[in-house]
PDB file of C-alpha atoms in Angstrom:
ATOM      1  CA  UNK A 174     -18.204 -11.326 -11.568  1.00  0.00           C
ATOM      2  CA  UNK A 175     -20.220 -14.227 -13.035  1.00  0.00           C
ATOM      3  CA  UNK A 176     -19.264 -17.406 -10.868  1.00  0.00           C
ATOM      4  CA  UNK A 177     -20.030 -14.924  -7.800  1.00  0.00           C
ATOM      5  CA  UNK A 178     -23.492 -14.017  -9.190  1.00  0.00           C
ATOM      6  CA  UNK A 179     -23.803 -17.655  -9.640  1.00  0.00           C
ATOM      7  CA  UNK A 180     -22.916 -19.026  -6.284  1.00  0.00           C
ATOM      8  CA  UNK A 181     -25.200 -16.629  -4.705  1.00  0.00           C
ATOM      9  CA  UNK A 182     -23.353 -13.461  -3.623  1.00  0.00           C
ATOM     10  CA  UNK A 183     -24.625  -9.974  -5.046  1.00  0.00           C
ATOM     11  CA  UNK A 184     -20.943  -8.749  -7.103  1.00  0.00           C
ATOM     12  CA  UNK A 185     -20.439  -5.480  -8.196  1.00  0.00           C
ATOM     13  CA  UNK A 186     -17.200  -4.228  -9.933  1.00  0.00           C
ATOM     14  CA  UNK A 187     -15.599  -1.294  -7.583  1.00  0.00           C
ATOM     15  CA  UNK A 188     -16.448   1.790  -8.759  1.00  0.00           C
ATOM     16  CA  UNK A 189     -12.644   3.107  -8.511  1.00  0.00           C
ATOM     17  CA  UNK A 190     -10.467  -0.178  -8.455  1.00  0.00           C
ATOM     18  CA  UNK A 191      -9.799  -1.659 -11.798  1.00  0.00           C
ATOM     19  CA  UNK A 192      -8.971  -5.001  -9.922  1.00  0.00           C
ATOM     20  CA  UNK A 193     -11.815  -4.828  -7.280  1.00  0.00           C
ATOM     21  CA  UNK A 194     -14.955  -6.737  -6.462  1.00  0.00           C
ATOM     22  CA  UNK A 195     -17.805  -5.128  -4.063  1.00  0.00           C
ATOM     23  CA  UNK A 196     -19.700  -7.944  -2.223  1.00  0.00           C
ATOM     24  CA  UNK A 197     -22.818  -7.158  -0.304  1.00  0.00           C
ATOM     25  CA  UNK A 198     -23.015  -7.818   3.656  1.00  0.00           C
ATOM     26  CA  UNK A 199     -20.047 -10.310   4.993  1.00  0.00           C
ATOM     27  CA  UNK A 200     -20.060 -13.362   2.733  1.00  0.00           C
ATOM     28  CA  UNK A 201     -17.657 -16.430   3.798  1.00  0.00           C
ATOM     29  CA  UNK A 202     -15.742 -16.019   1.086  1.00  0.00           C
ATOM     30  CA  UNK A 203     -12.525 -17.495   2.353  1.00  0.00           C
ATOM     31  CA  UNK A 204     -14.355 -20.770   1.846  1.00  0.00           C
ATOM     32  CA  UNK A 205     -15.282 -19.889  -1.512  1.00  0.00           C
ATOM     33  CA  UNK A 206     -12.994 -22.162  -4.122  1.00  0.00           C
ATOM     34  CA  UNK A 207     -11.771 -19.022  -6.066  1.00  0.00           C
ATOM     35  CA  UNK A 208     -10.357 -17.488  -2.729  1.00  0.00           C
ATOM     36  CA  UNK A 209      -8.969 -21.132  -1.984  1.00  0.00           C
ATOM     37  CA  UNK A 210      -7.298 -21.029  -5.390  1.00  0.00           C
ATOM     38  CA  UNK A 211      -5.817 -17.649  -5.060  1.00  0.00           C
ATOM     39  CA  UNK A 212      -7.951 -15.948  -7.845  1.00  0.00           C
ATOM     40  CA  UNK A 213      -9.474 -13.527  -5.422  1.00  0.00           C
ATOM     41  CA  UNK A 214      -8.260 -12.021  -1.685  1.00  0.00           C
ATOM     42  CA  UNK A 215      -9.960  -9.727   0.310  1.00  0.00           C
ATOM     43  CA  UNK A 216      -8.960  -6.211   0.366  1.00  0.00           C
ATOM     44  CA  UNK A 217      -9.864  -3.040   1.184  1.00  0.00           C
ATOM     45  CA  UNK A 218     -10.597  -0.861  -1.875  1.00  0.00           C
ATOM     46  CA  UNK A 219      -8.312   1.979  -1.016  1.00  0.00           C
ATOM     47  CA  UNK A 220      -5.382  -0.658  -0.331  1.00  0.00           C
ATOM     48  CA  UNK A 221      -6.042  -1.563  -3.553  1.00  0.00           C
ATOM     49  CA  UNK A 222      -5.450   1.807  -5.123  1.00  0.00           C
ATOM     50  CA  UNK A 223      -2.103   2.368  -3.610  1.00  0.00           C
ATOM     51  CA  UNK A 224      -0.898  -0.383  -5.232  1.00  0.00           C
ATOM     52  CA  UNK A 225      -2.022   1.564  -8.753  1.00  0.00           C
ATOM     53  CA  UNK A 226      -0.449   4.809  -7.990  1.00  0.00           C
ATOM     54  CA  UNK A 227       2.971   2.743  -7.151  1.00  0.00           C
ATOM     55  CA  UNK A 228       2.555   1.863 -10.865  1.00  0.00           C
ATOM     56  CA  UNK A 229       5.005  -1.112 -11.035  1.00  0.00           C
ATOM     57  CA  UNK A 230       5.575  -2.339 -14.222  1.00  0.00           C
ATOM     58  CA  UNK A 231       6.917  -6.014 -15.655  1.00  0.00           C
ATOM     59  CA  UNK A 232      10.447  -6.888 -14.630  1.00  0.00           C
ATOM     60  CA  UNK A 233      10.772  -3.916 -12.364  1.00  0.00           C
ATOM     61  CA  UNK A 234      12.667  -4.185  -9.028  1.00  0.00           C
ATOM     62  CA  UNK A 235       9.952  -3.218  -6.095  1.00  0.00           C
ATOM     63  CA  UNK A 236       9.927  -2.389  -2.699  1.00  0.00           C
ATOM     64  CA  UNK A 237       6.913  -2.952   0.073  1.00  0.00           C
ATOM     65  CA  UNK A 238       8.691  -1.335   2.783  1.00  0.00           C
ATOM     66  CA  UNK A 239       6.277  -2.222   5.687  1.00  0.00           C
ATOM     67  CA  UNK A 240       4.442  -5.074   4.062  1.00  0.00           C
ATOM     68  CA  UNK A 241       2.595  -6.628   7.232  1.00  0.00           C
ATOM     69  CA  UNK A 242       0.556  -9.416   6.425  1.00  0.00           C
ATOM     70  CA  UNK A 243       0.985  -8.711   2.575  1.00  0.00           C
ATOM     71  CA  UNK A 244      -2.060  -7.442   1.096  1.00  0.00           C
ATOM     72  CA  UNK A 245      -0.260  -4.397  -0.664  1.00  0.00           C
ATOM     73  CA  UNK A 246       2.504  -6.794  -1.554  1.00  0.00           C
ATOM     74  CA  UNK A 247       0.032  -9.209  -3.445  1.00  0.00           C
ATOM     75  CA  UNK A 248      -1.356  -6.522  -5.496  1.00  0.00           C
ATOM     76  CA  UNK A 249       1.663  -5.015  -6.436  1.00  0.00           C
ATOM     77  CA  UNK A 250       3.072  -8.807  -7.612  1.00  0.00           C
ATOM     78  CA  UNK A 251      -0.359  -8.868  -9.579  1.00  0.00           C
ATOM     79  CA  UNK A 252       0.550  -5.840 -11.567  1.00  0.00           C
ATOM     80  CA  UNK A 253       4.053  -7.076 -11.758  1.00  0.00           C
ATOM     81  CA  UNK A 254       2.197 -10.177 -13.578  1.00  0.00           C
ATOM     82  CA  UNK A 255       4.600 -12.453 -11.168  1.00  0.00           C
ATOM     83  CA  UNK A 256       7.898 -10.712 -13.253  1.00  0.00           C
ATOM     84  CA  UNK A 257      10.903  -8.757 -11.810  1.00  0.00           C
ATOM     85  CA  UNK A 258      11.617  -8.976  -7.815  1.00  0.00           C
ATOM     86  CA  UNK A 259       9.490  -7.857  -5.367  1.00  0.00           C
ATOM     87  CA  UNK A 260      10.681  -7.816  -1.844  1.00  0.00           C
ATOM     88  CA  UNK A 261       7.998  -7.571   1.038  1.00  0.00           C
ATOM     89  CA  UNK A 262      10.046  -6.226   3.875  1.00  0.00           C
ATOM     90  CA  UNK A 263       9.041  -5.942   7.726  1.00  0.00           C
ATOM     91  CA  UNK A 264      10.336  -5.950  11.091  1.00  0.00           C
ATOM     92  CA  UNK A 265       7.786  -8.565  12.394  1.00  0.00           C
ATOM     93  CA  UNK A 266       8.255 -12.131  11.488  1.00  0.00           C
ATOM     94  CA  UNK A 267       4.529 -13.034  12.823  1.00  0.00           C
ATOM     95  CA  UNK A 268       3.382 -10.710  10.334  1.00  0.00           C
ATOM     96  CA  UNK A 269       5.157 -12.162   7.579  1.00  0.00           C
ATOM     97  CA  UNK A 270       4.157 -15.330   8.726  1.00  0.00           C
ATOM     98  CA  UNK A 271       0.520 -14.489   7.788  1.00  0.00           C
ATOM     99  CA  UNK A 272       1.885 -13.567   4.357  1.00  0.00           C
ATOM    100  CA  UNK A 273       2.920 -16.939   3.820  1.00  0.00           C
ATOM    101  CA  UNK A 274      -0.612 -18.942   2.836  1.00  0.00           C
ATOM    102  CA  UNK A 275      -1.539 -15.690   1.172  1.00  0.00           C
ATOM    103  CA  UNK A 276       1.680 -15.912  -1.066  1.00  0.00           C
ATOM    104  CA  UNK A 277       1.390 -19.632  -1.787  1.00  0.00           C
ATOM    105  CA  UNK A 278      -2.283 -19.003  -2.941  1.00  0.00           C
ATOM    106  CA  UNK A 279      -1.594 -16.382  -5.265  1.00  0.00           C
ATOM    107  CA  UNK A 280       0.722 -18.684  -7.247  1.00  0.00           C
ATOM    108  CA  UNK A 281       3.165 -15.431  -7.598  1.00  0.00           C
ATOM    109  CA  UNK A 282       6.924 -16.188  -7.717  1.00  0.00           C
ATOM    110  CA  UNK A 283       8.735 -12.858  -7.684  1.00  0.00           C
ATOM    111  CA  UNK A 284       7.537 -11.979  -4.298  1.00  0.00           C
ATOM    112  CA  UNK A 285      10.537 -12.378  -1.598  1.00  0.00           C
ATOM    113  CA  UNK A 286       9.437 -11.763   1.988  1.00  0.00           C
ATOM    114  CA  UNK A 287      12.326 -10.781   4.061  1.00  0.00           C
ATOM    115  CA  UNK A 288      12.189 -10.107   8.291  1.00  0.00           C
ATOM    116  CA  UNK A 289      14.630  -6.752   8.850  1.00  0.00           C
ATOM    117  CA  UNK A 290      15.446  -5.731  11.899  1.00  0.00           C
ATOM    118  CA  UNK A 291      15.070  -2.130  10.956  1.00  0.00           C
ATOM    119  CA  UNK A 292      15.647   0.686   8.357  1.00  0.00           C
ATOM    120  CA  UNK A 293      19.323   0.264   8.978  1.00  0.00           C
ATOM    121  CA  UNK A 294      19.408  -3.464   7.995  1.00  0.00           C
ATOM    122  CA  UNK A 295      22.103  -4.569   5.866  1.00  0.00           C
ATOM    123  CA  UNK A 296      19.480  -6.496   3.604  1.00  0.00           C
ATOM    124  CA  UNK A 297      17.925  -2.871   3.137  1.00  0.00           C
ATOM    125  CA  UNK A 298      21.280  -1.313   2.633  1.00  0.00           C
ATOM    126  CA  UNK A 299      22.879  -3.271  -0.133  1.00  0.00           C
ATOM    127  CA  UNK A 300      19.835  -2.101  -2.349  1.00  0.00           C
ATOM    128  CA  UNK A 301      20.567   1.187  -2.168  1.00  0.00           C
ATOM    129  CA  UNK A 302      19.869   3.368  -5.134  1.00  0.00           C
ATOM    130  CA  UNK A 303      18.514   0.213  -7.123  1.00  0.00           C
ATOM    131  CA  UNK A 304      14.709   0.141  -6.895  1.00  0.00           C
ATOM    132  CA  UNK A 305      12.176   1.359  -9.087  1.00  0.00           C
ATOM    133  CA  UNK A 306       9.313   1.675  -7.181  1.00  0.00           C
ATOM    134  CA  UNK A 307       8.908   1.614  -3.151  1.00  0.00           C
ATOM    135  CA  UNK A 308       5.770   1.934  -1.357  1.00  0.00           C
ATOM    136  CA  UNK A 309       5.646   2.876   2.431  1.00  0.00           C
ATOM    137  CA  UNK A 310       2.407   1.648   3.878  1.00  0.00           C
ATOM    138  CA  UNK A 311       3.584   3.774   6.926  1.00  0.00           C
ATOM    139  CA  UNK A 312       2.891   2.903  10.568  1.00  0.00           C
ATOM    140  CA  UNK A 313       0.454   5.432  11.739  1.00  0.00           C
ATOM    141  CA  UNK A 314      -2.592   6.271  14.458  1.00  0.00           C
ATOM    142  CA  UNK A 315      -5.296   3.993  11.994  1.00  0.00           C
ATOM    143  CA  UNK A 316      -7.663   6.468  12.793  1.00  0.00           C
ATOM    144  CA  UNK A 317      -9.049   6.074   8.822  1.00  0.00           C
ATOM    145  CA  UNK A 318     -10.179   2.904   9.778  1.00  0.00           C
ATOM    146  CA  UNK A 319     -12.646   4.010  12.623  1.00  0.00           C
ATOM    147  CA  UNK A 320     -15.530   2.395  10.717  1.00  0.00           C
ATOM    148  CA  UNK A 321     -14.376  -0.889  11.184  1.00  0.00           C
ATOM    149  CA  UNK A 322     -12.303  -0.374  14.552  1.00  0.00           C
ATOM    150  CA  UNK A 323     -14.491   2.388  16.410  1.00  0.00           C
ATOM    151  CA  UNK A 324     -12.138   1.692  19.628  1.00  0.00           C
ATOM    152  CA  UNK A 325      -9.496   3.314  17.720  1.00  0.00           C
ATOM    153  CA  UNK A 326     -10.357   6.310  19.100  1.00  0.00           C
ATOM    154  CA  UNK A 327     -10.451   5.426  22.978  1.00  0.00           C
ATOM    155  CA  UNK A 328      -6.331   3.988  22.008  1.00  0.00           C
ATOM    156  CA  UNK A 329      -4.791   7.174  20.397  1.00  0.00           C
ATOM    157  CA  UNK A 330      -3.408  10.237  22.475  1.00  0.00           C
ATOM    158  CA  UNK A 331      -1.979  13.230  21.328  1.00  0.00           C
ATOM    159  CA  UNK A 332       1.635  11.899  22.645  1.00  0.00           C
ATOM    160  CA  UNK A 333       1.025   8.275  21.065  1.00  0.00           C
ATOM    161  CA  UNK A 334       0.598  10.325  17.333  1.00  0.00           C
ATOM    162  CA  UNK A 335       3.600  12.593  18.130  1.00  0.00           C
ATOM    163  CA  UNK A 336       5.661   9.510  18.480  1.00  0.00           C
ATOM    164  CA  UNK A 337       4.722   7.907  15.547  1.00  0.00           C
ATOM    165  CA  UNK A 338       5.071  11.116  13.601  1.00  0.00           C
ATOM    166  CA  UNK A 339       9.010  10.963  14.147  1.00  0.00           C
ATOM    167  CA  UNK A 340       9.056   7.090  13.385  1.00  0.00           C
ATOM    168  CA  UNK A 341       7.173   8.005  10.397  1.00  0.00           C
ATOM    169  CA  UNK A 342       9.531  10.545   9.101  1.00  0.00           C
ATOM    170  CA  UNK A 343      12.641   8.412   9.860  1.00  0.00           C
ATOM    171  CA  UNK A 344      10.926   5.582   7.901  1.00  0.00           C
ATOM    172  CA  UNK A 345      10.264   7.665   4.678  1.00  0.00           C
ATOM    173  CA  UNK A 346      14.252   8.675   4.942  1.00  0.00           C
ATOM    174  CA  UNK A 347      15.226   5.327   5.012  1.00  0.00           C
ATOM    175  CA  UNK A 348      12.950   3.897   2.024  1.00  0.00           C
ATOM    176  CA  UNK A 349      13.914   6.950   0.044  1.00  0.00           C
ATOM    177  CA  UNK A 350      17.809   5.293   0.408  1.00  0.00           C
ATOM    178  CA  UNK A 351      16.675   2.756  -1.717  1.00  0.00           C
ATOM    179  CA  UNK A 352      14.862   4.914  -4.818  1.00  0.00           C
ATOM    180  CA  UNK A 353      17.111   4.869  -7.895  1.00  0.00           C
ATOM    181  CA  UNK A 354      17.129   8.172 -10.125  1.00  0.00           C
ATOM    182  CA  UNK A 355      14.160   7.794 -12.092  1.00  0.00           C
ATOM    183  CA  UNK A 356      12.122   5.686  -9.483  1.00  0.00           C
ATOM    184  CA  UNK A 357       9.254   6.577  -7.208  1.00  0.00           C
ATOM    185  CA  UNK A 358       8.288   6.382  -3.940  1.00  0.00           C
ATOM    186  CA  UNK A 359       4.912   6.082  -2.282  1.00  0.00           C
ATOM    187  CA  UNK A 360       4.159   7.212   1.200  1.00  0.00           C
ATOM    188  CA  UNK A 361       0.607   6.124   2.520  1.00  0.00           C
ATOM    189  CA  UNK A 362      -1.398   5.934   6.006  1.00  0.00           C
ATOM    190  CA  UNK A 363      -4.836   5.161   6.364  1.00  0.00           C
ATOM    191  CA  UNK A 364      -4.882   8.376   8.951  1.00  0.00           C
ATOM    192  CA  UNK A 365      -7.134  11.446   8.490  1.00  0.00           C
ATOM    193  CA  UNK A 366      -4.736  13.509  10.093  1.00  0.00           C
ATOM    194  CA  UNK A 367      -2.477  16.072   8.113  1.00  0.00           C
ATOM    195  CA  UNK A 368       0.113  15.670  11.173  1.00  0.00           C
ATOM    196  CA  UNK A 369       0.773  12.218   9.801  1.00  0.00           C
ATOM    197  CA  UNK A 370       0.167  12.869   5.842  1.00  0.00           C
ATOM    198  CA  UNK A 371       0.719  16.168   4.001  1.00  0.00           C
ATOM    199  CA  UNK A 372       3.349  17.439   7.044  1.00  0.00           C
ATOM    200  CA  UNK A 373       5.620  14.489   6.665  1.00  0.00           C
ATOM    201  CA  UNK A 374       5.773  14.487   2.924  1.00  0.00           C
ATOM    202  CA  UNK A 375       6.335  18.570   2.975  1.00  0.00           C
ATOM    203  CA  UNK A 376       9.074  18.278   5.506  1.00  0.00           C
ATOM    204  CA  UNK A 377      10.699  15.276   3.429  1.00  0.00           C
ATOM    205  CA  UNK A 378      10.505  17.471   0.229  1.00  0.00           C
ATOM    206  CA  UNK A 379      12.203  20.351   1.863  1.00  0.00           C
ATOM    207  CA  UNK A 380      14.945  17.833   3.527  1.00  0.00           C
ATOM    208  CA  UNK A 381      15.224  15.885   0.037  1.00  0.00           C
ATOM    209  CA  UNK A 382      15.149  18.207  -3.162  1.00  0.00           C
ATOM    210  CA  UNK A 383      15.949  15.339  -5.332  1.00  0.00           C
ATOM    211  CA  UNK A 384      12.486  14.278  -5.065  1.00  0.00           C
ATOM    212  CA  UNK A 385       9.433  15.895  -6.511  1.00  0.00           C
ATOM    213  CA  UNK A 386       5.837  15.297  -5.835  1.00  0.00           C
ATOM    214  CA  UNK A 387       4.062  13.519  -8.804  1.00  0.00           C
ATOM    215  CA  UNK A 388       0.288  14.342  -8.766  1.00  0.00           C
ATOM    216  CA  UNK A 389      -2.123  11.433  -8.352  1.00  0.00           C
ATOM    217  CA  UNK A 390      -4.053  13.438 -11.010  1.00  0.00           C
ATOM    218  CA  UNK A 391      -1.451  12.428 -13.430  1.00  0.00           C
ATOM    219  CA  UNK A 392      -0.808   8.968 -12.427  1.00  0.00           C
ATOM    220  CA  UNK A 393      -4.237   7.415 -11.931  1.00  0.00           C
ATOM    221  CA  UNK A 394      -6.248   8.499 -15.331  1.00  0.00           C
ATOM    222  CA  UNK A 395      -3.444   6.357 -17.236  1.00  0.00           C
ATOM    223  CA  UNK A 396      -4.882   3.817 -15.717  1.00  0.00           C
ATOM    224  CA  UNK A 397      -8.910   4.359 -16.465  1.00  0.00           C
ATOM    225  CA  UNK A 398      -9.018   5.155 -12.601  1.00  0.00           C
ATOM    226  CA  UNK A 399     -11.510   8.125 -12.556  1.00  0.00           C
ATOM    227  CA  UNK A 400     -10.781   9.619  -9.185  1.00  0.00           C
ATOM    228  CA  UNK A 401     -11.207  13.251  -8.550  1.00  0.00           C
ATOM    229  CA  UNK A 402      -7.844  14.254  -6.559  1.00  0.00           C
ATOM    230  CA  UNK A 403      -5.162  16.919  -7.388  1.00  0.00           C
ATOM    231  CA  UNK A 404      -1.724  16.370  -5.772  1.00  0.00           C
ATOM    232  CA  UNK A 405      -2.189  13.642  -3.267  1.00  0.00           C
ATOM    233  CA  UNK A 406      -4.535  10.781  -3.090  1.00  0.00           C
ATOM    234  CA  UNK A 407      -7.122  11.448  -0.423  1.00  0.00           C
ATOM    235  CA  UNK A 408      -9.907   8.652   0.051  1.00  0.00           C
ATOM    236  CA  UNK A 409     -13.176   8.795   2.698  1.00  0.00           C
ATOM    237  CA  UNK A 410     -15.531   6.538   3.798  1.00  0.00           C
ATOM    238  CA  UNK A 411     -18.146   9.170   3.198  1.00  0.00           C
ATOM    239  CA  UNK A 412     -17.317   9.837  -0.263  1.00  0.00           C
ATOM    240  CA  UNK A 413     -15.383   6.691  -1.619  1.00  0.00           C
ATOM    241  CA  UNK A 414     -17.049   3.799   0.693  1.00  0.00           C
ATOM    242  CA  UNK A 415     -13.594   2.997   1.608  1.00  0.00           C
ATOM    243  CA  UNK A 416     -11.346   3.204   4.651  1.00  0.00           C
ATOM    244  CA  UNK A 417      -9.680   6.758   4.794  1.00  0.00           C
ATOM    245  CA  UNK A 418      -6.443   6.676   3.410  1.00  0.00           C
ATOM    246  CA  UNK A 419      -3.505   9.228   2.072  1.00  0.00           C
ATOM    247  CA  UNK A 420      -1.128   8.619  -0.559  1.00  0.00           C
ATOM    248  CA  UNK A 421       1.721  10.895  -2.229  1.00  0.00           C
ATOM    249  CA  UNK A 422       3.811   9.494  -5.115  1.00  0.00           C
ATOM    250  CA  UNK A 423       7.456  10.831  -4.925  1.00  0.00           C
ATOM    251  CA  UNK A 424       9.741  10.708  -8.267  1.00  0.00           C
ATOM    252  CA  UNK A 425      13.390  11.047  -7.599  1.00  0.00           C
ATOM    253  CA  UNK A 426      14.539  13.164 -10.682  1.00  0.00           C
ATOM    254  CA  UNK A 427      18.806  13.259  -9.423  1.00  0.00           C
TER     255      UNK A 427
END
């Protein structure tokens, strides 16, 4: 904070994420020495909070199941203090290519990006029942990002959301196979629609009785995160100043 303030920025600690900084306006932070040295990254505060909900520990085996360009992967690696093994899975080679320079800047040594063909890829199946923590930042309508992408509301239709729901259910079920007894599976979207959020989770819990919902209100206070939440994490631009996010922590008990 002090270095950024000295360089003319207006930094403030984020109100919820213990690892975040908010800057006024839209400064060219990607040219700052701290960014180039991998000391800071650009990420919405809501995305940061997903990593804290996963709550990875040092030395664990963790999977970011839909890693994309790896922002949440980097947040998880930071919380793991570059120990253990962190797999970044994605079906898109292009998205994983975007992770490489970010990973190089970060200095993390525990991240293993892997392109997979799909949920049934052998590289996924060989990890069945072995993973401590799995994050599923599921493909979704993205309607929680309307403040940054206002044109999204013209690109989504009821039919496209229905297709996404089927995909979300399949991705969540496939990721669940990786979780070992006592492990945690976090399902998240940047959607505001219950059909993509709690209804997906409720259907999953009904079909998978070996998992239970672990309230976010139990997990986040342990990490000194003061958020008014109950069973699930729900963030709103108007209340929290973040993108809209939904996340549920599911623990395997058998």
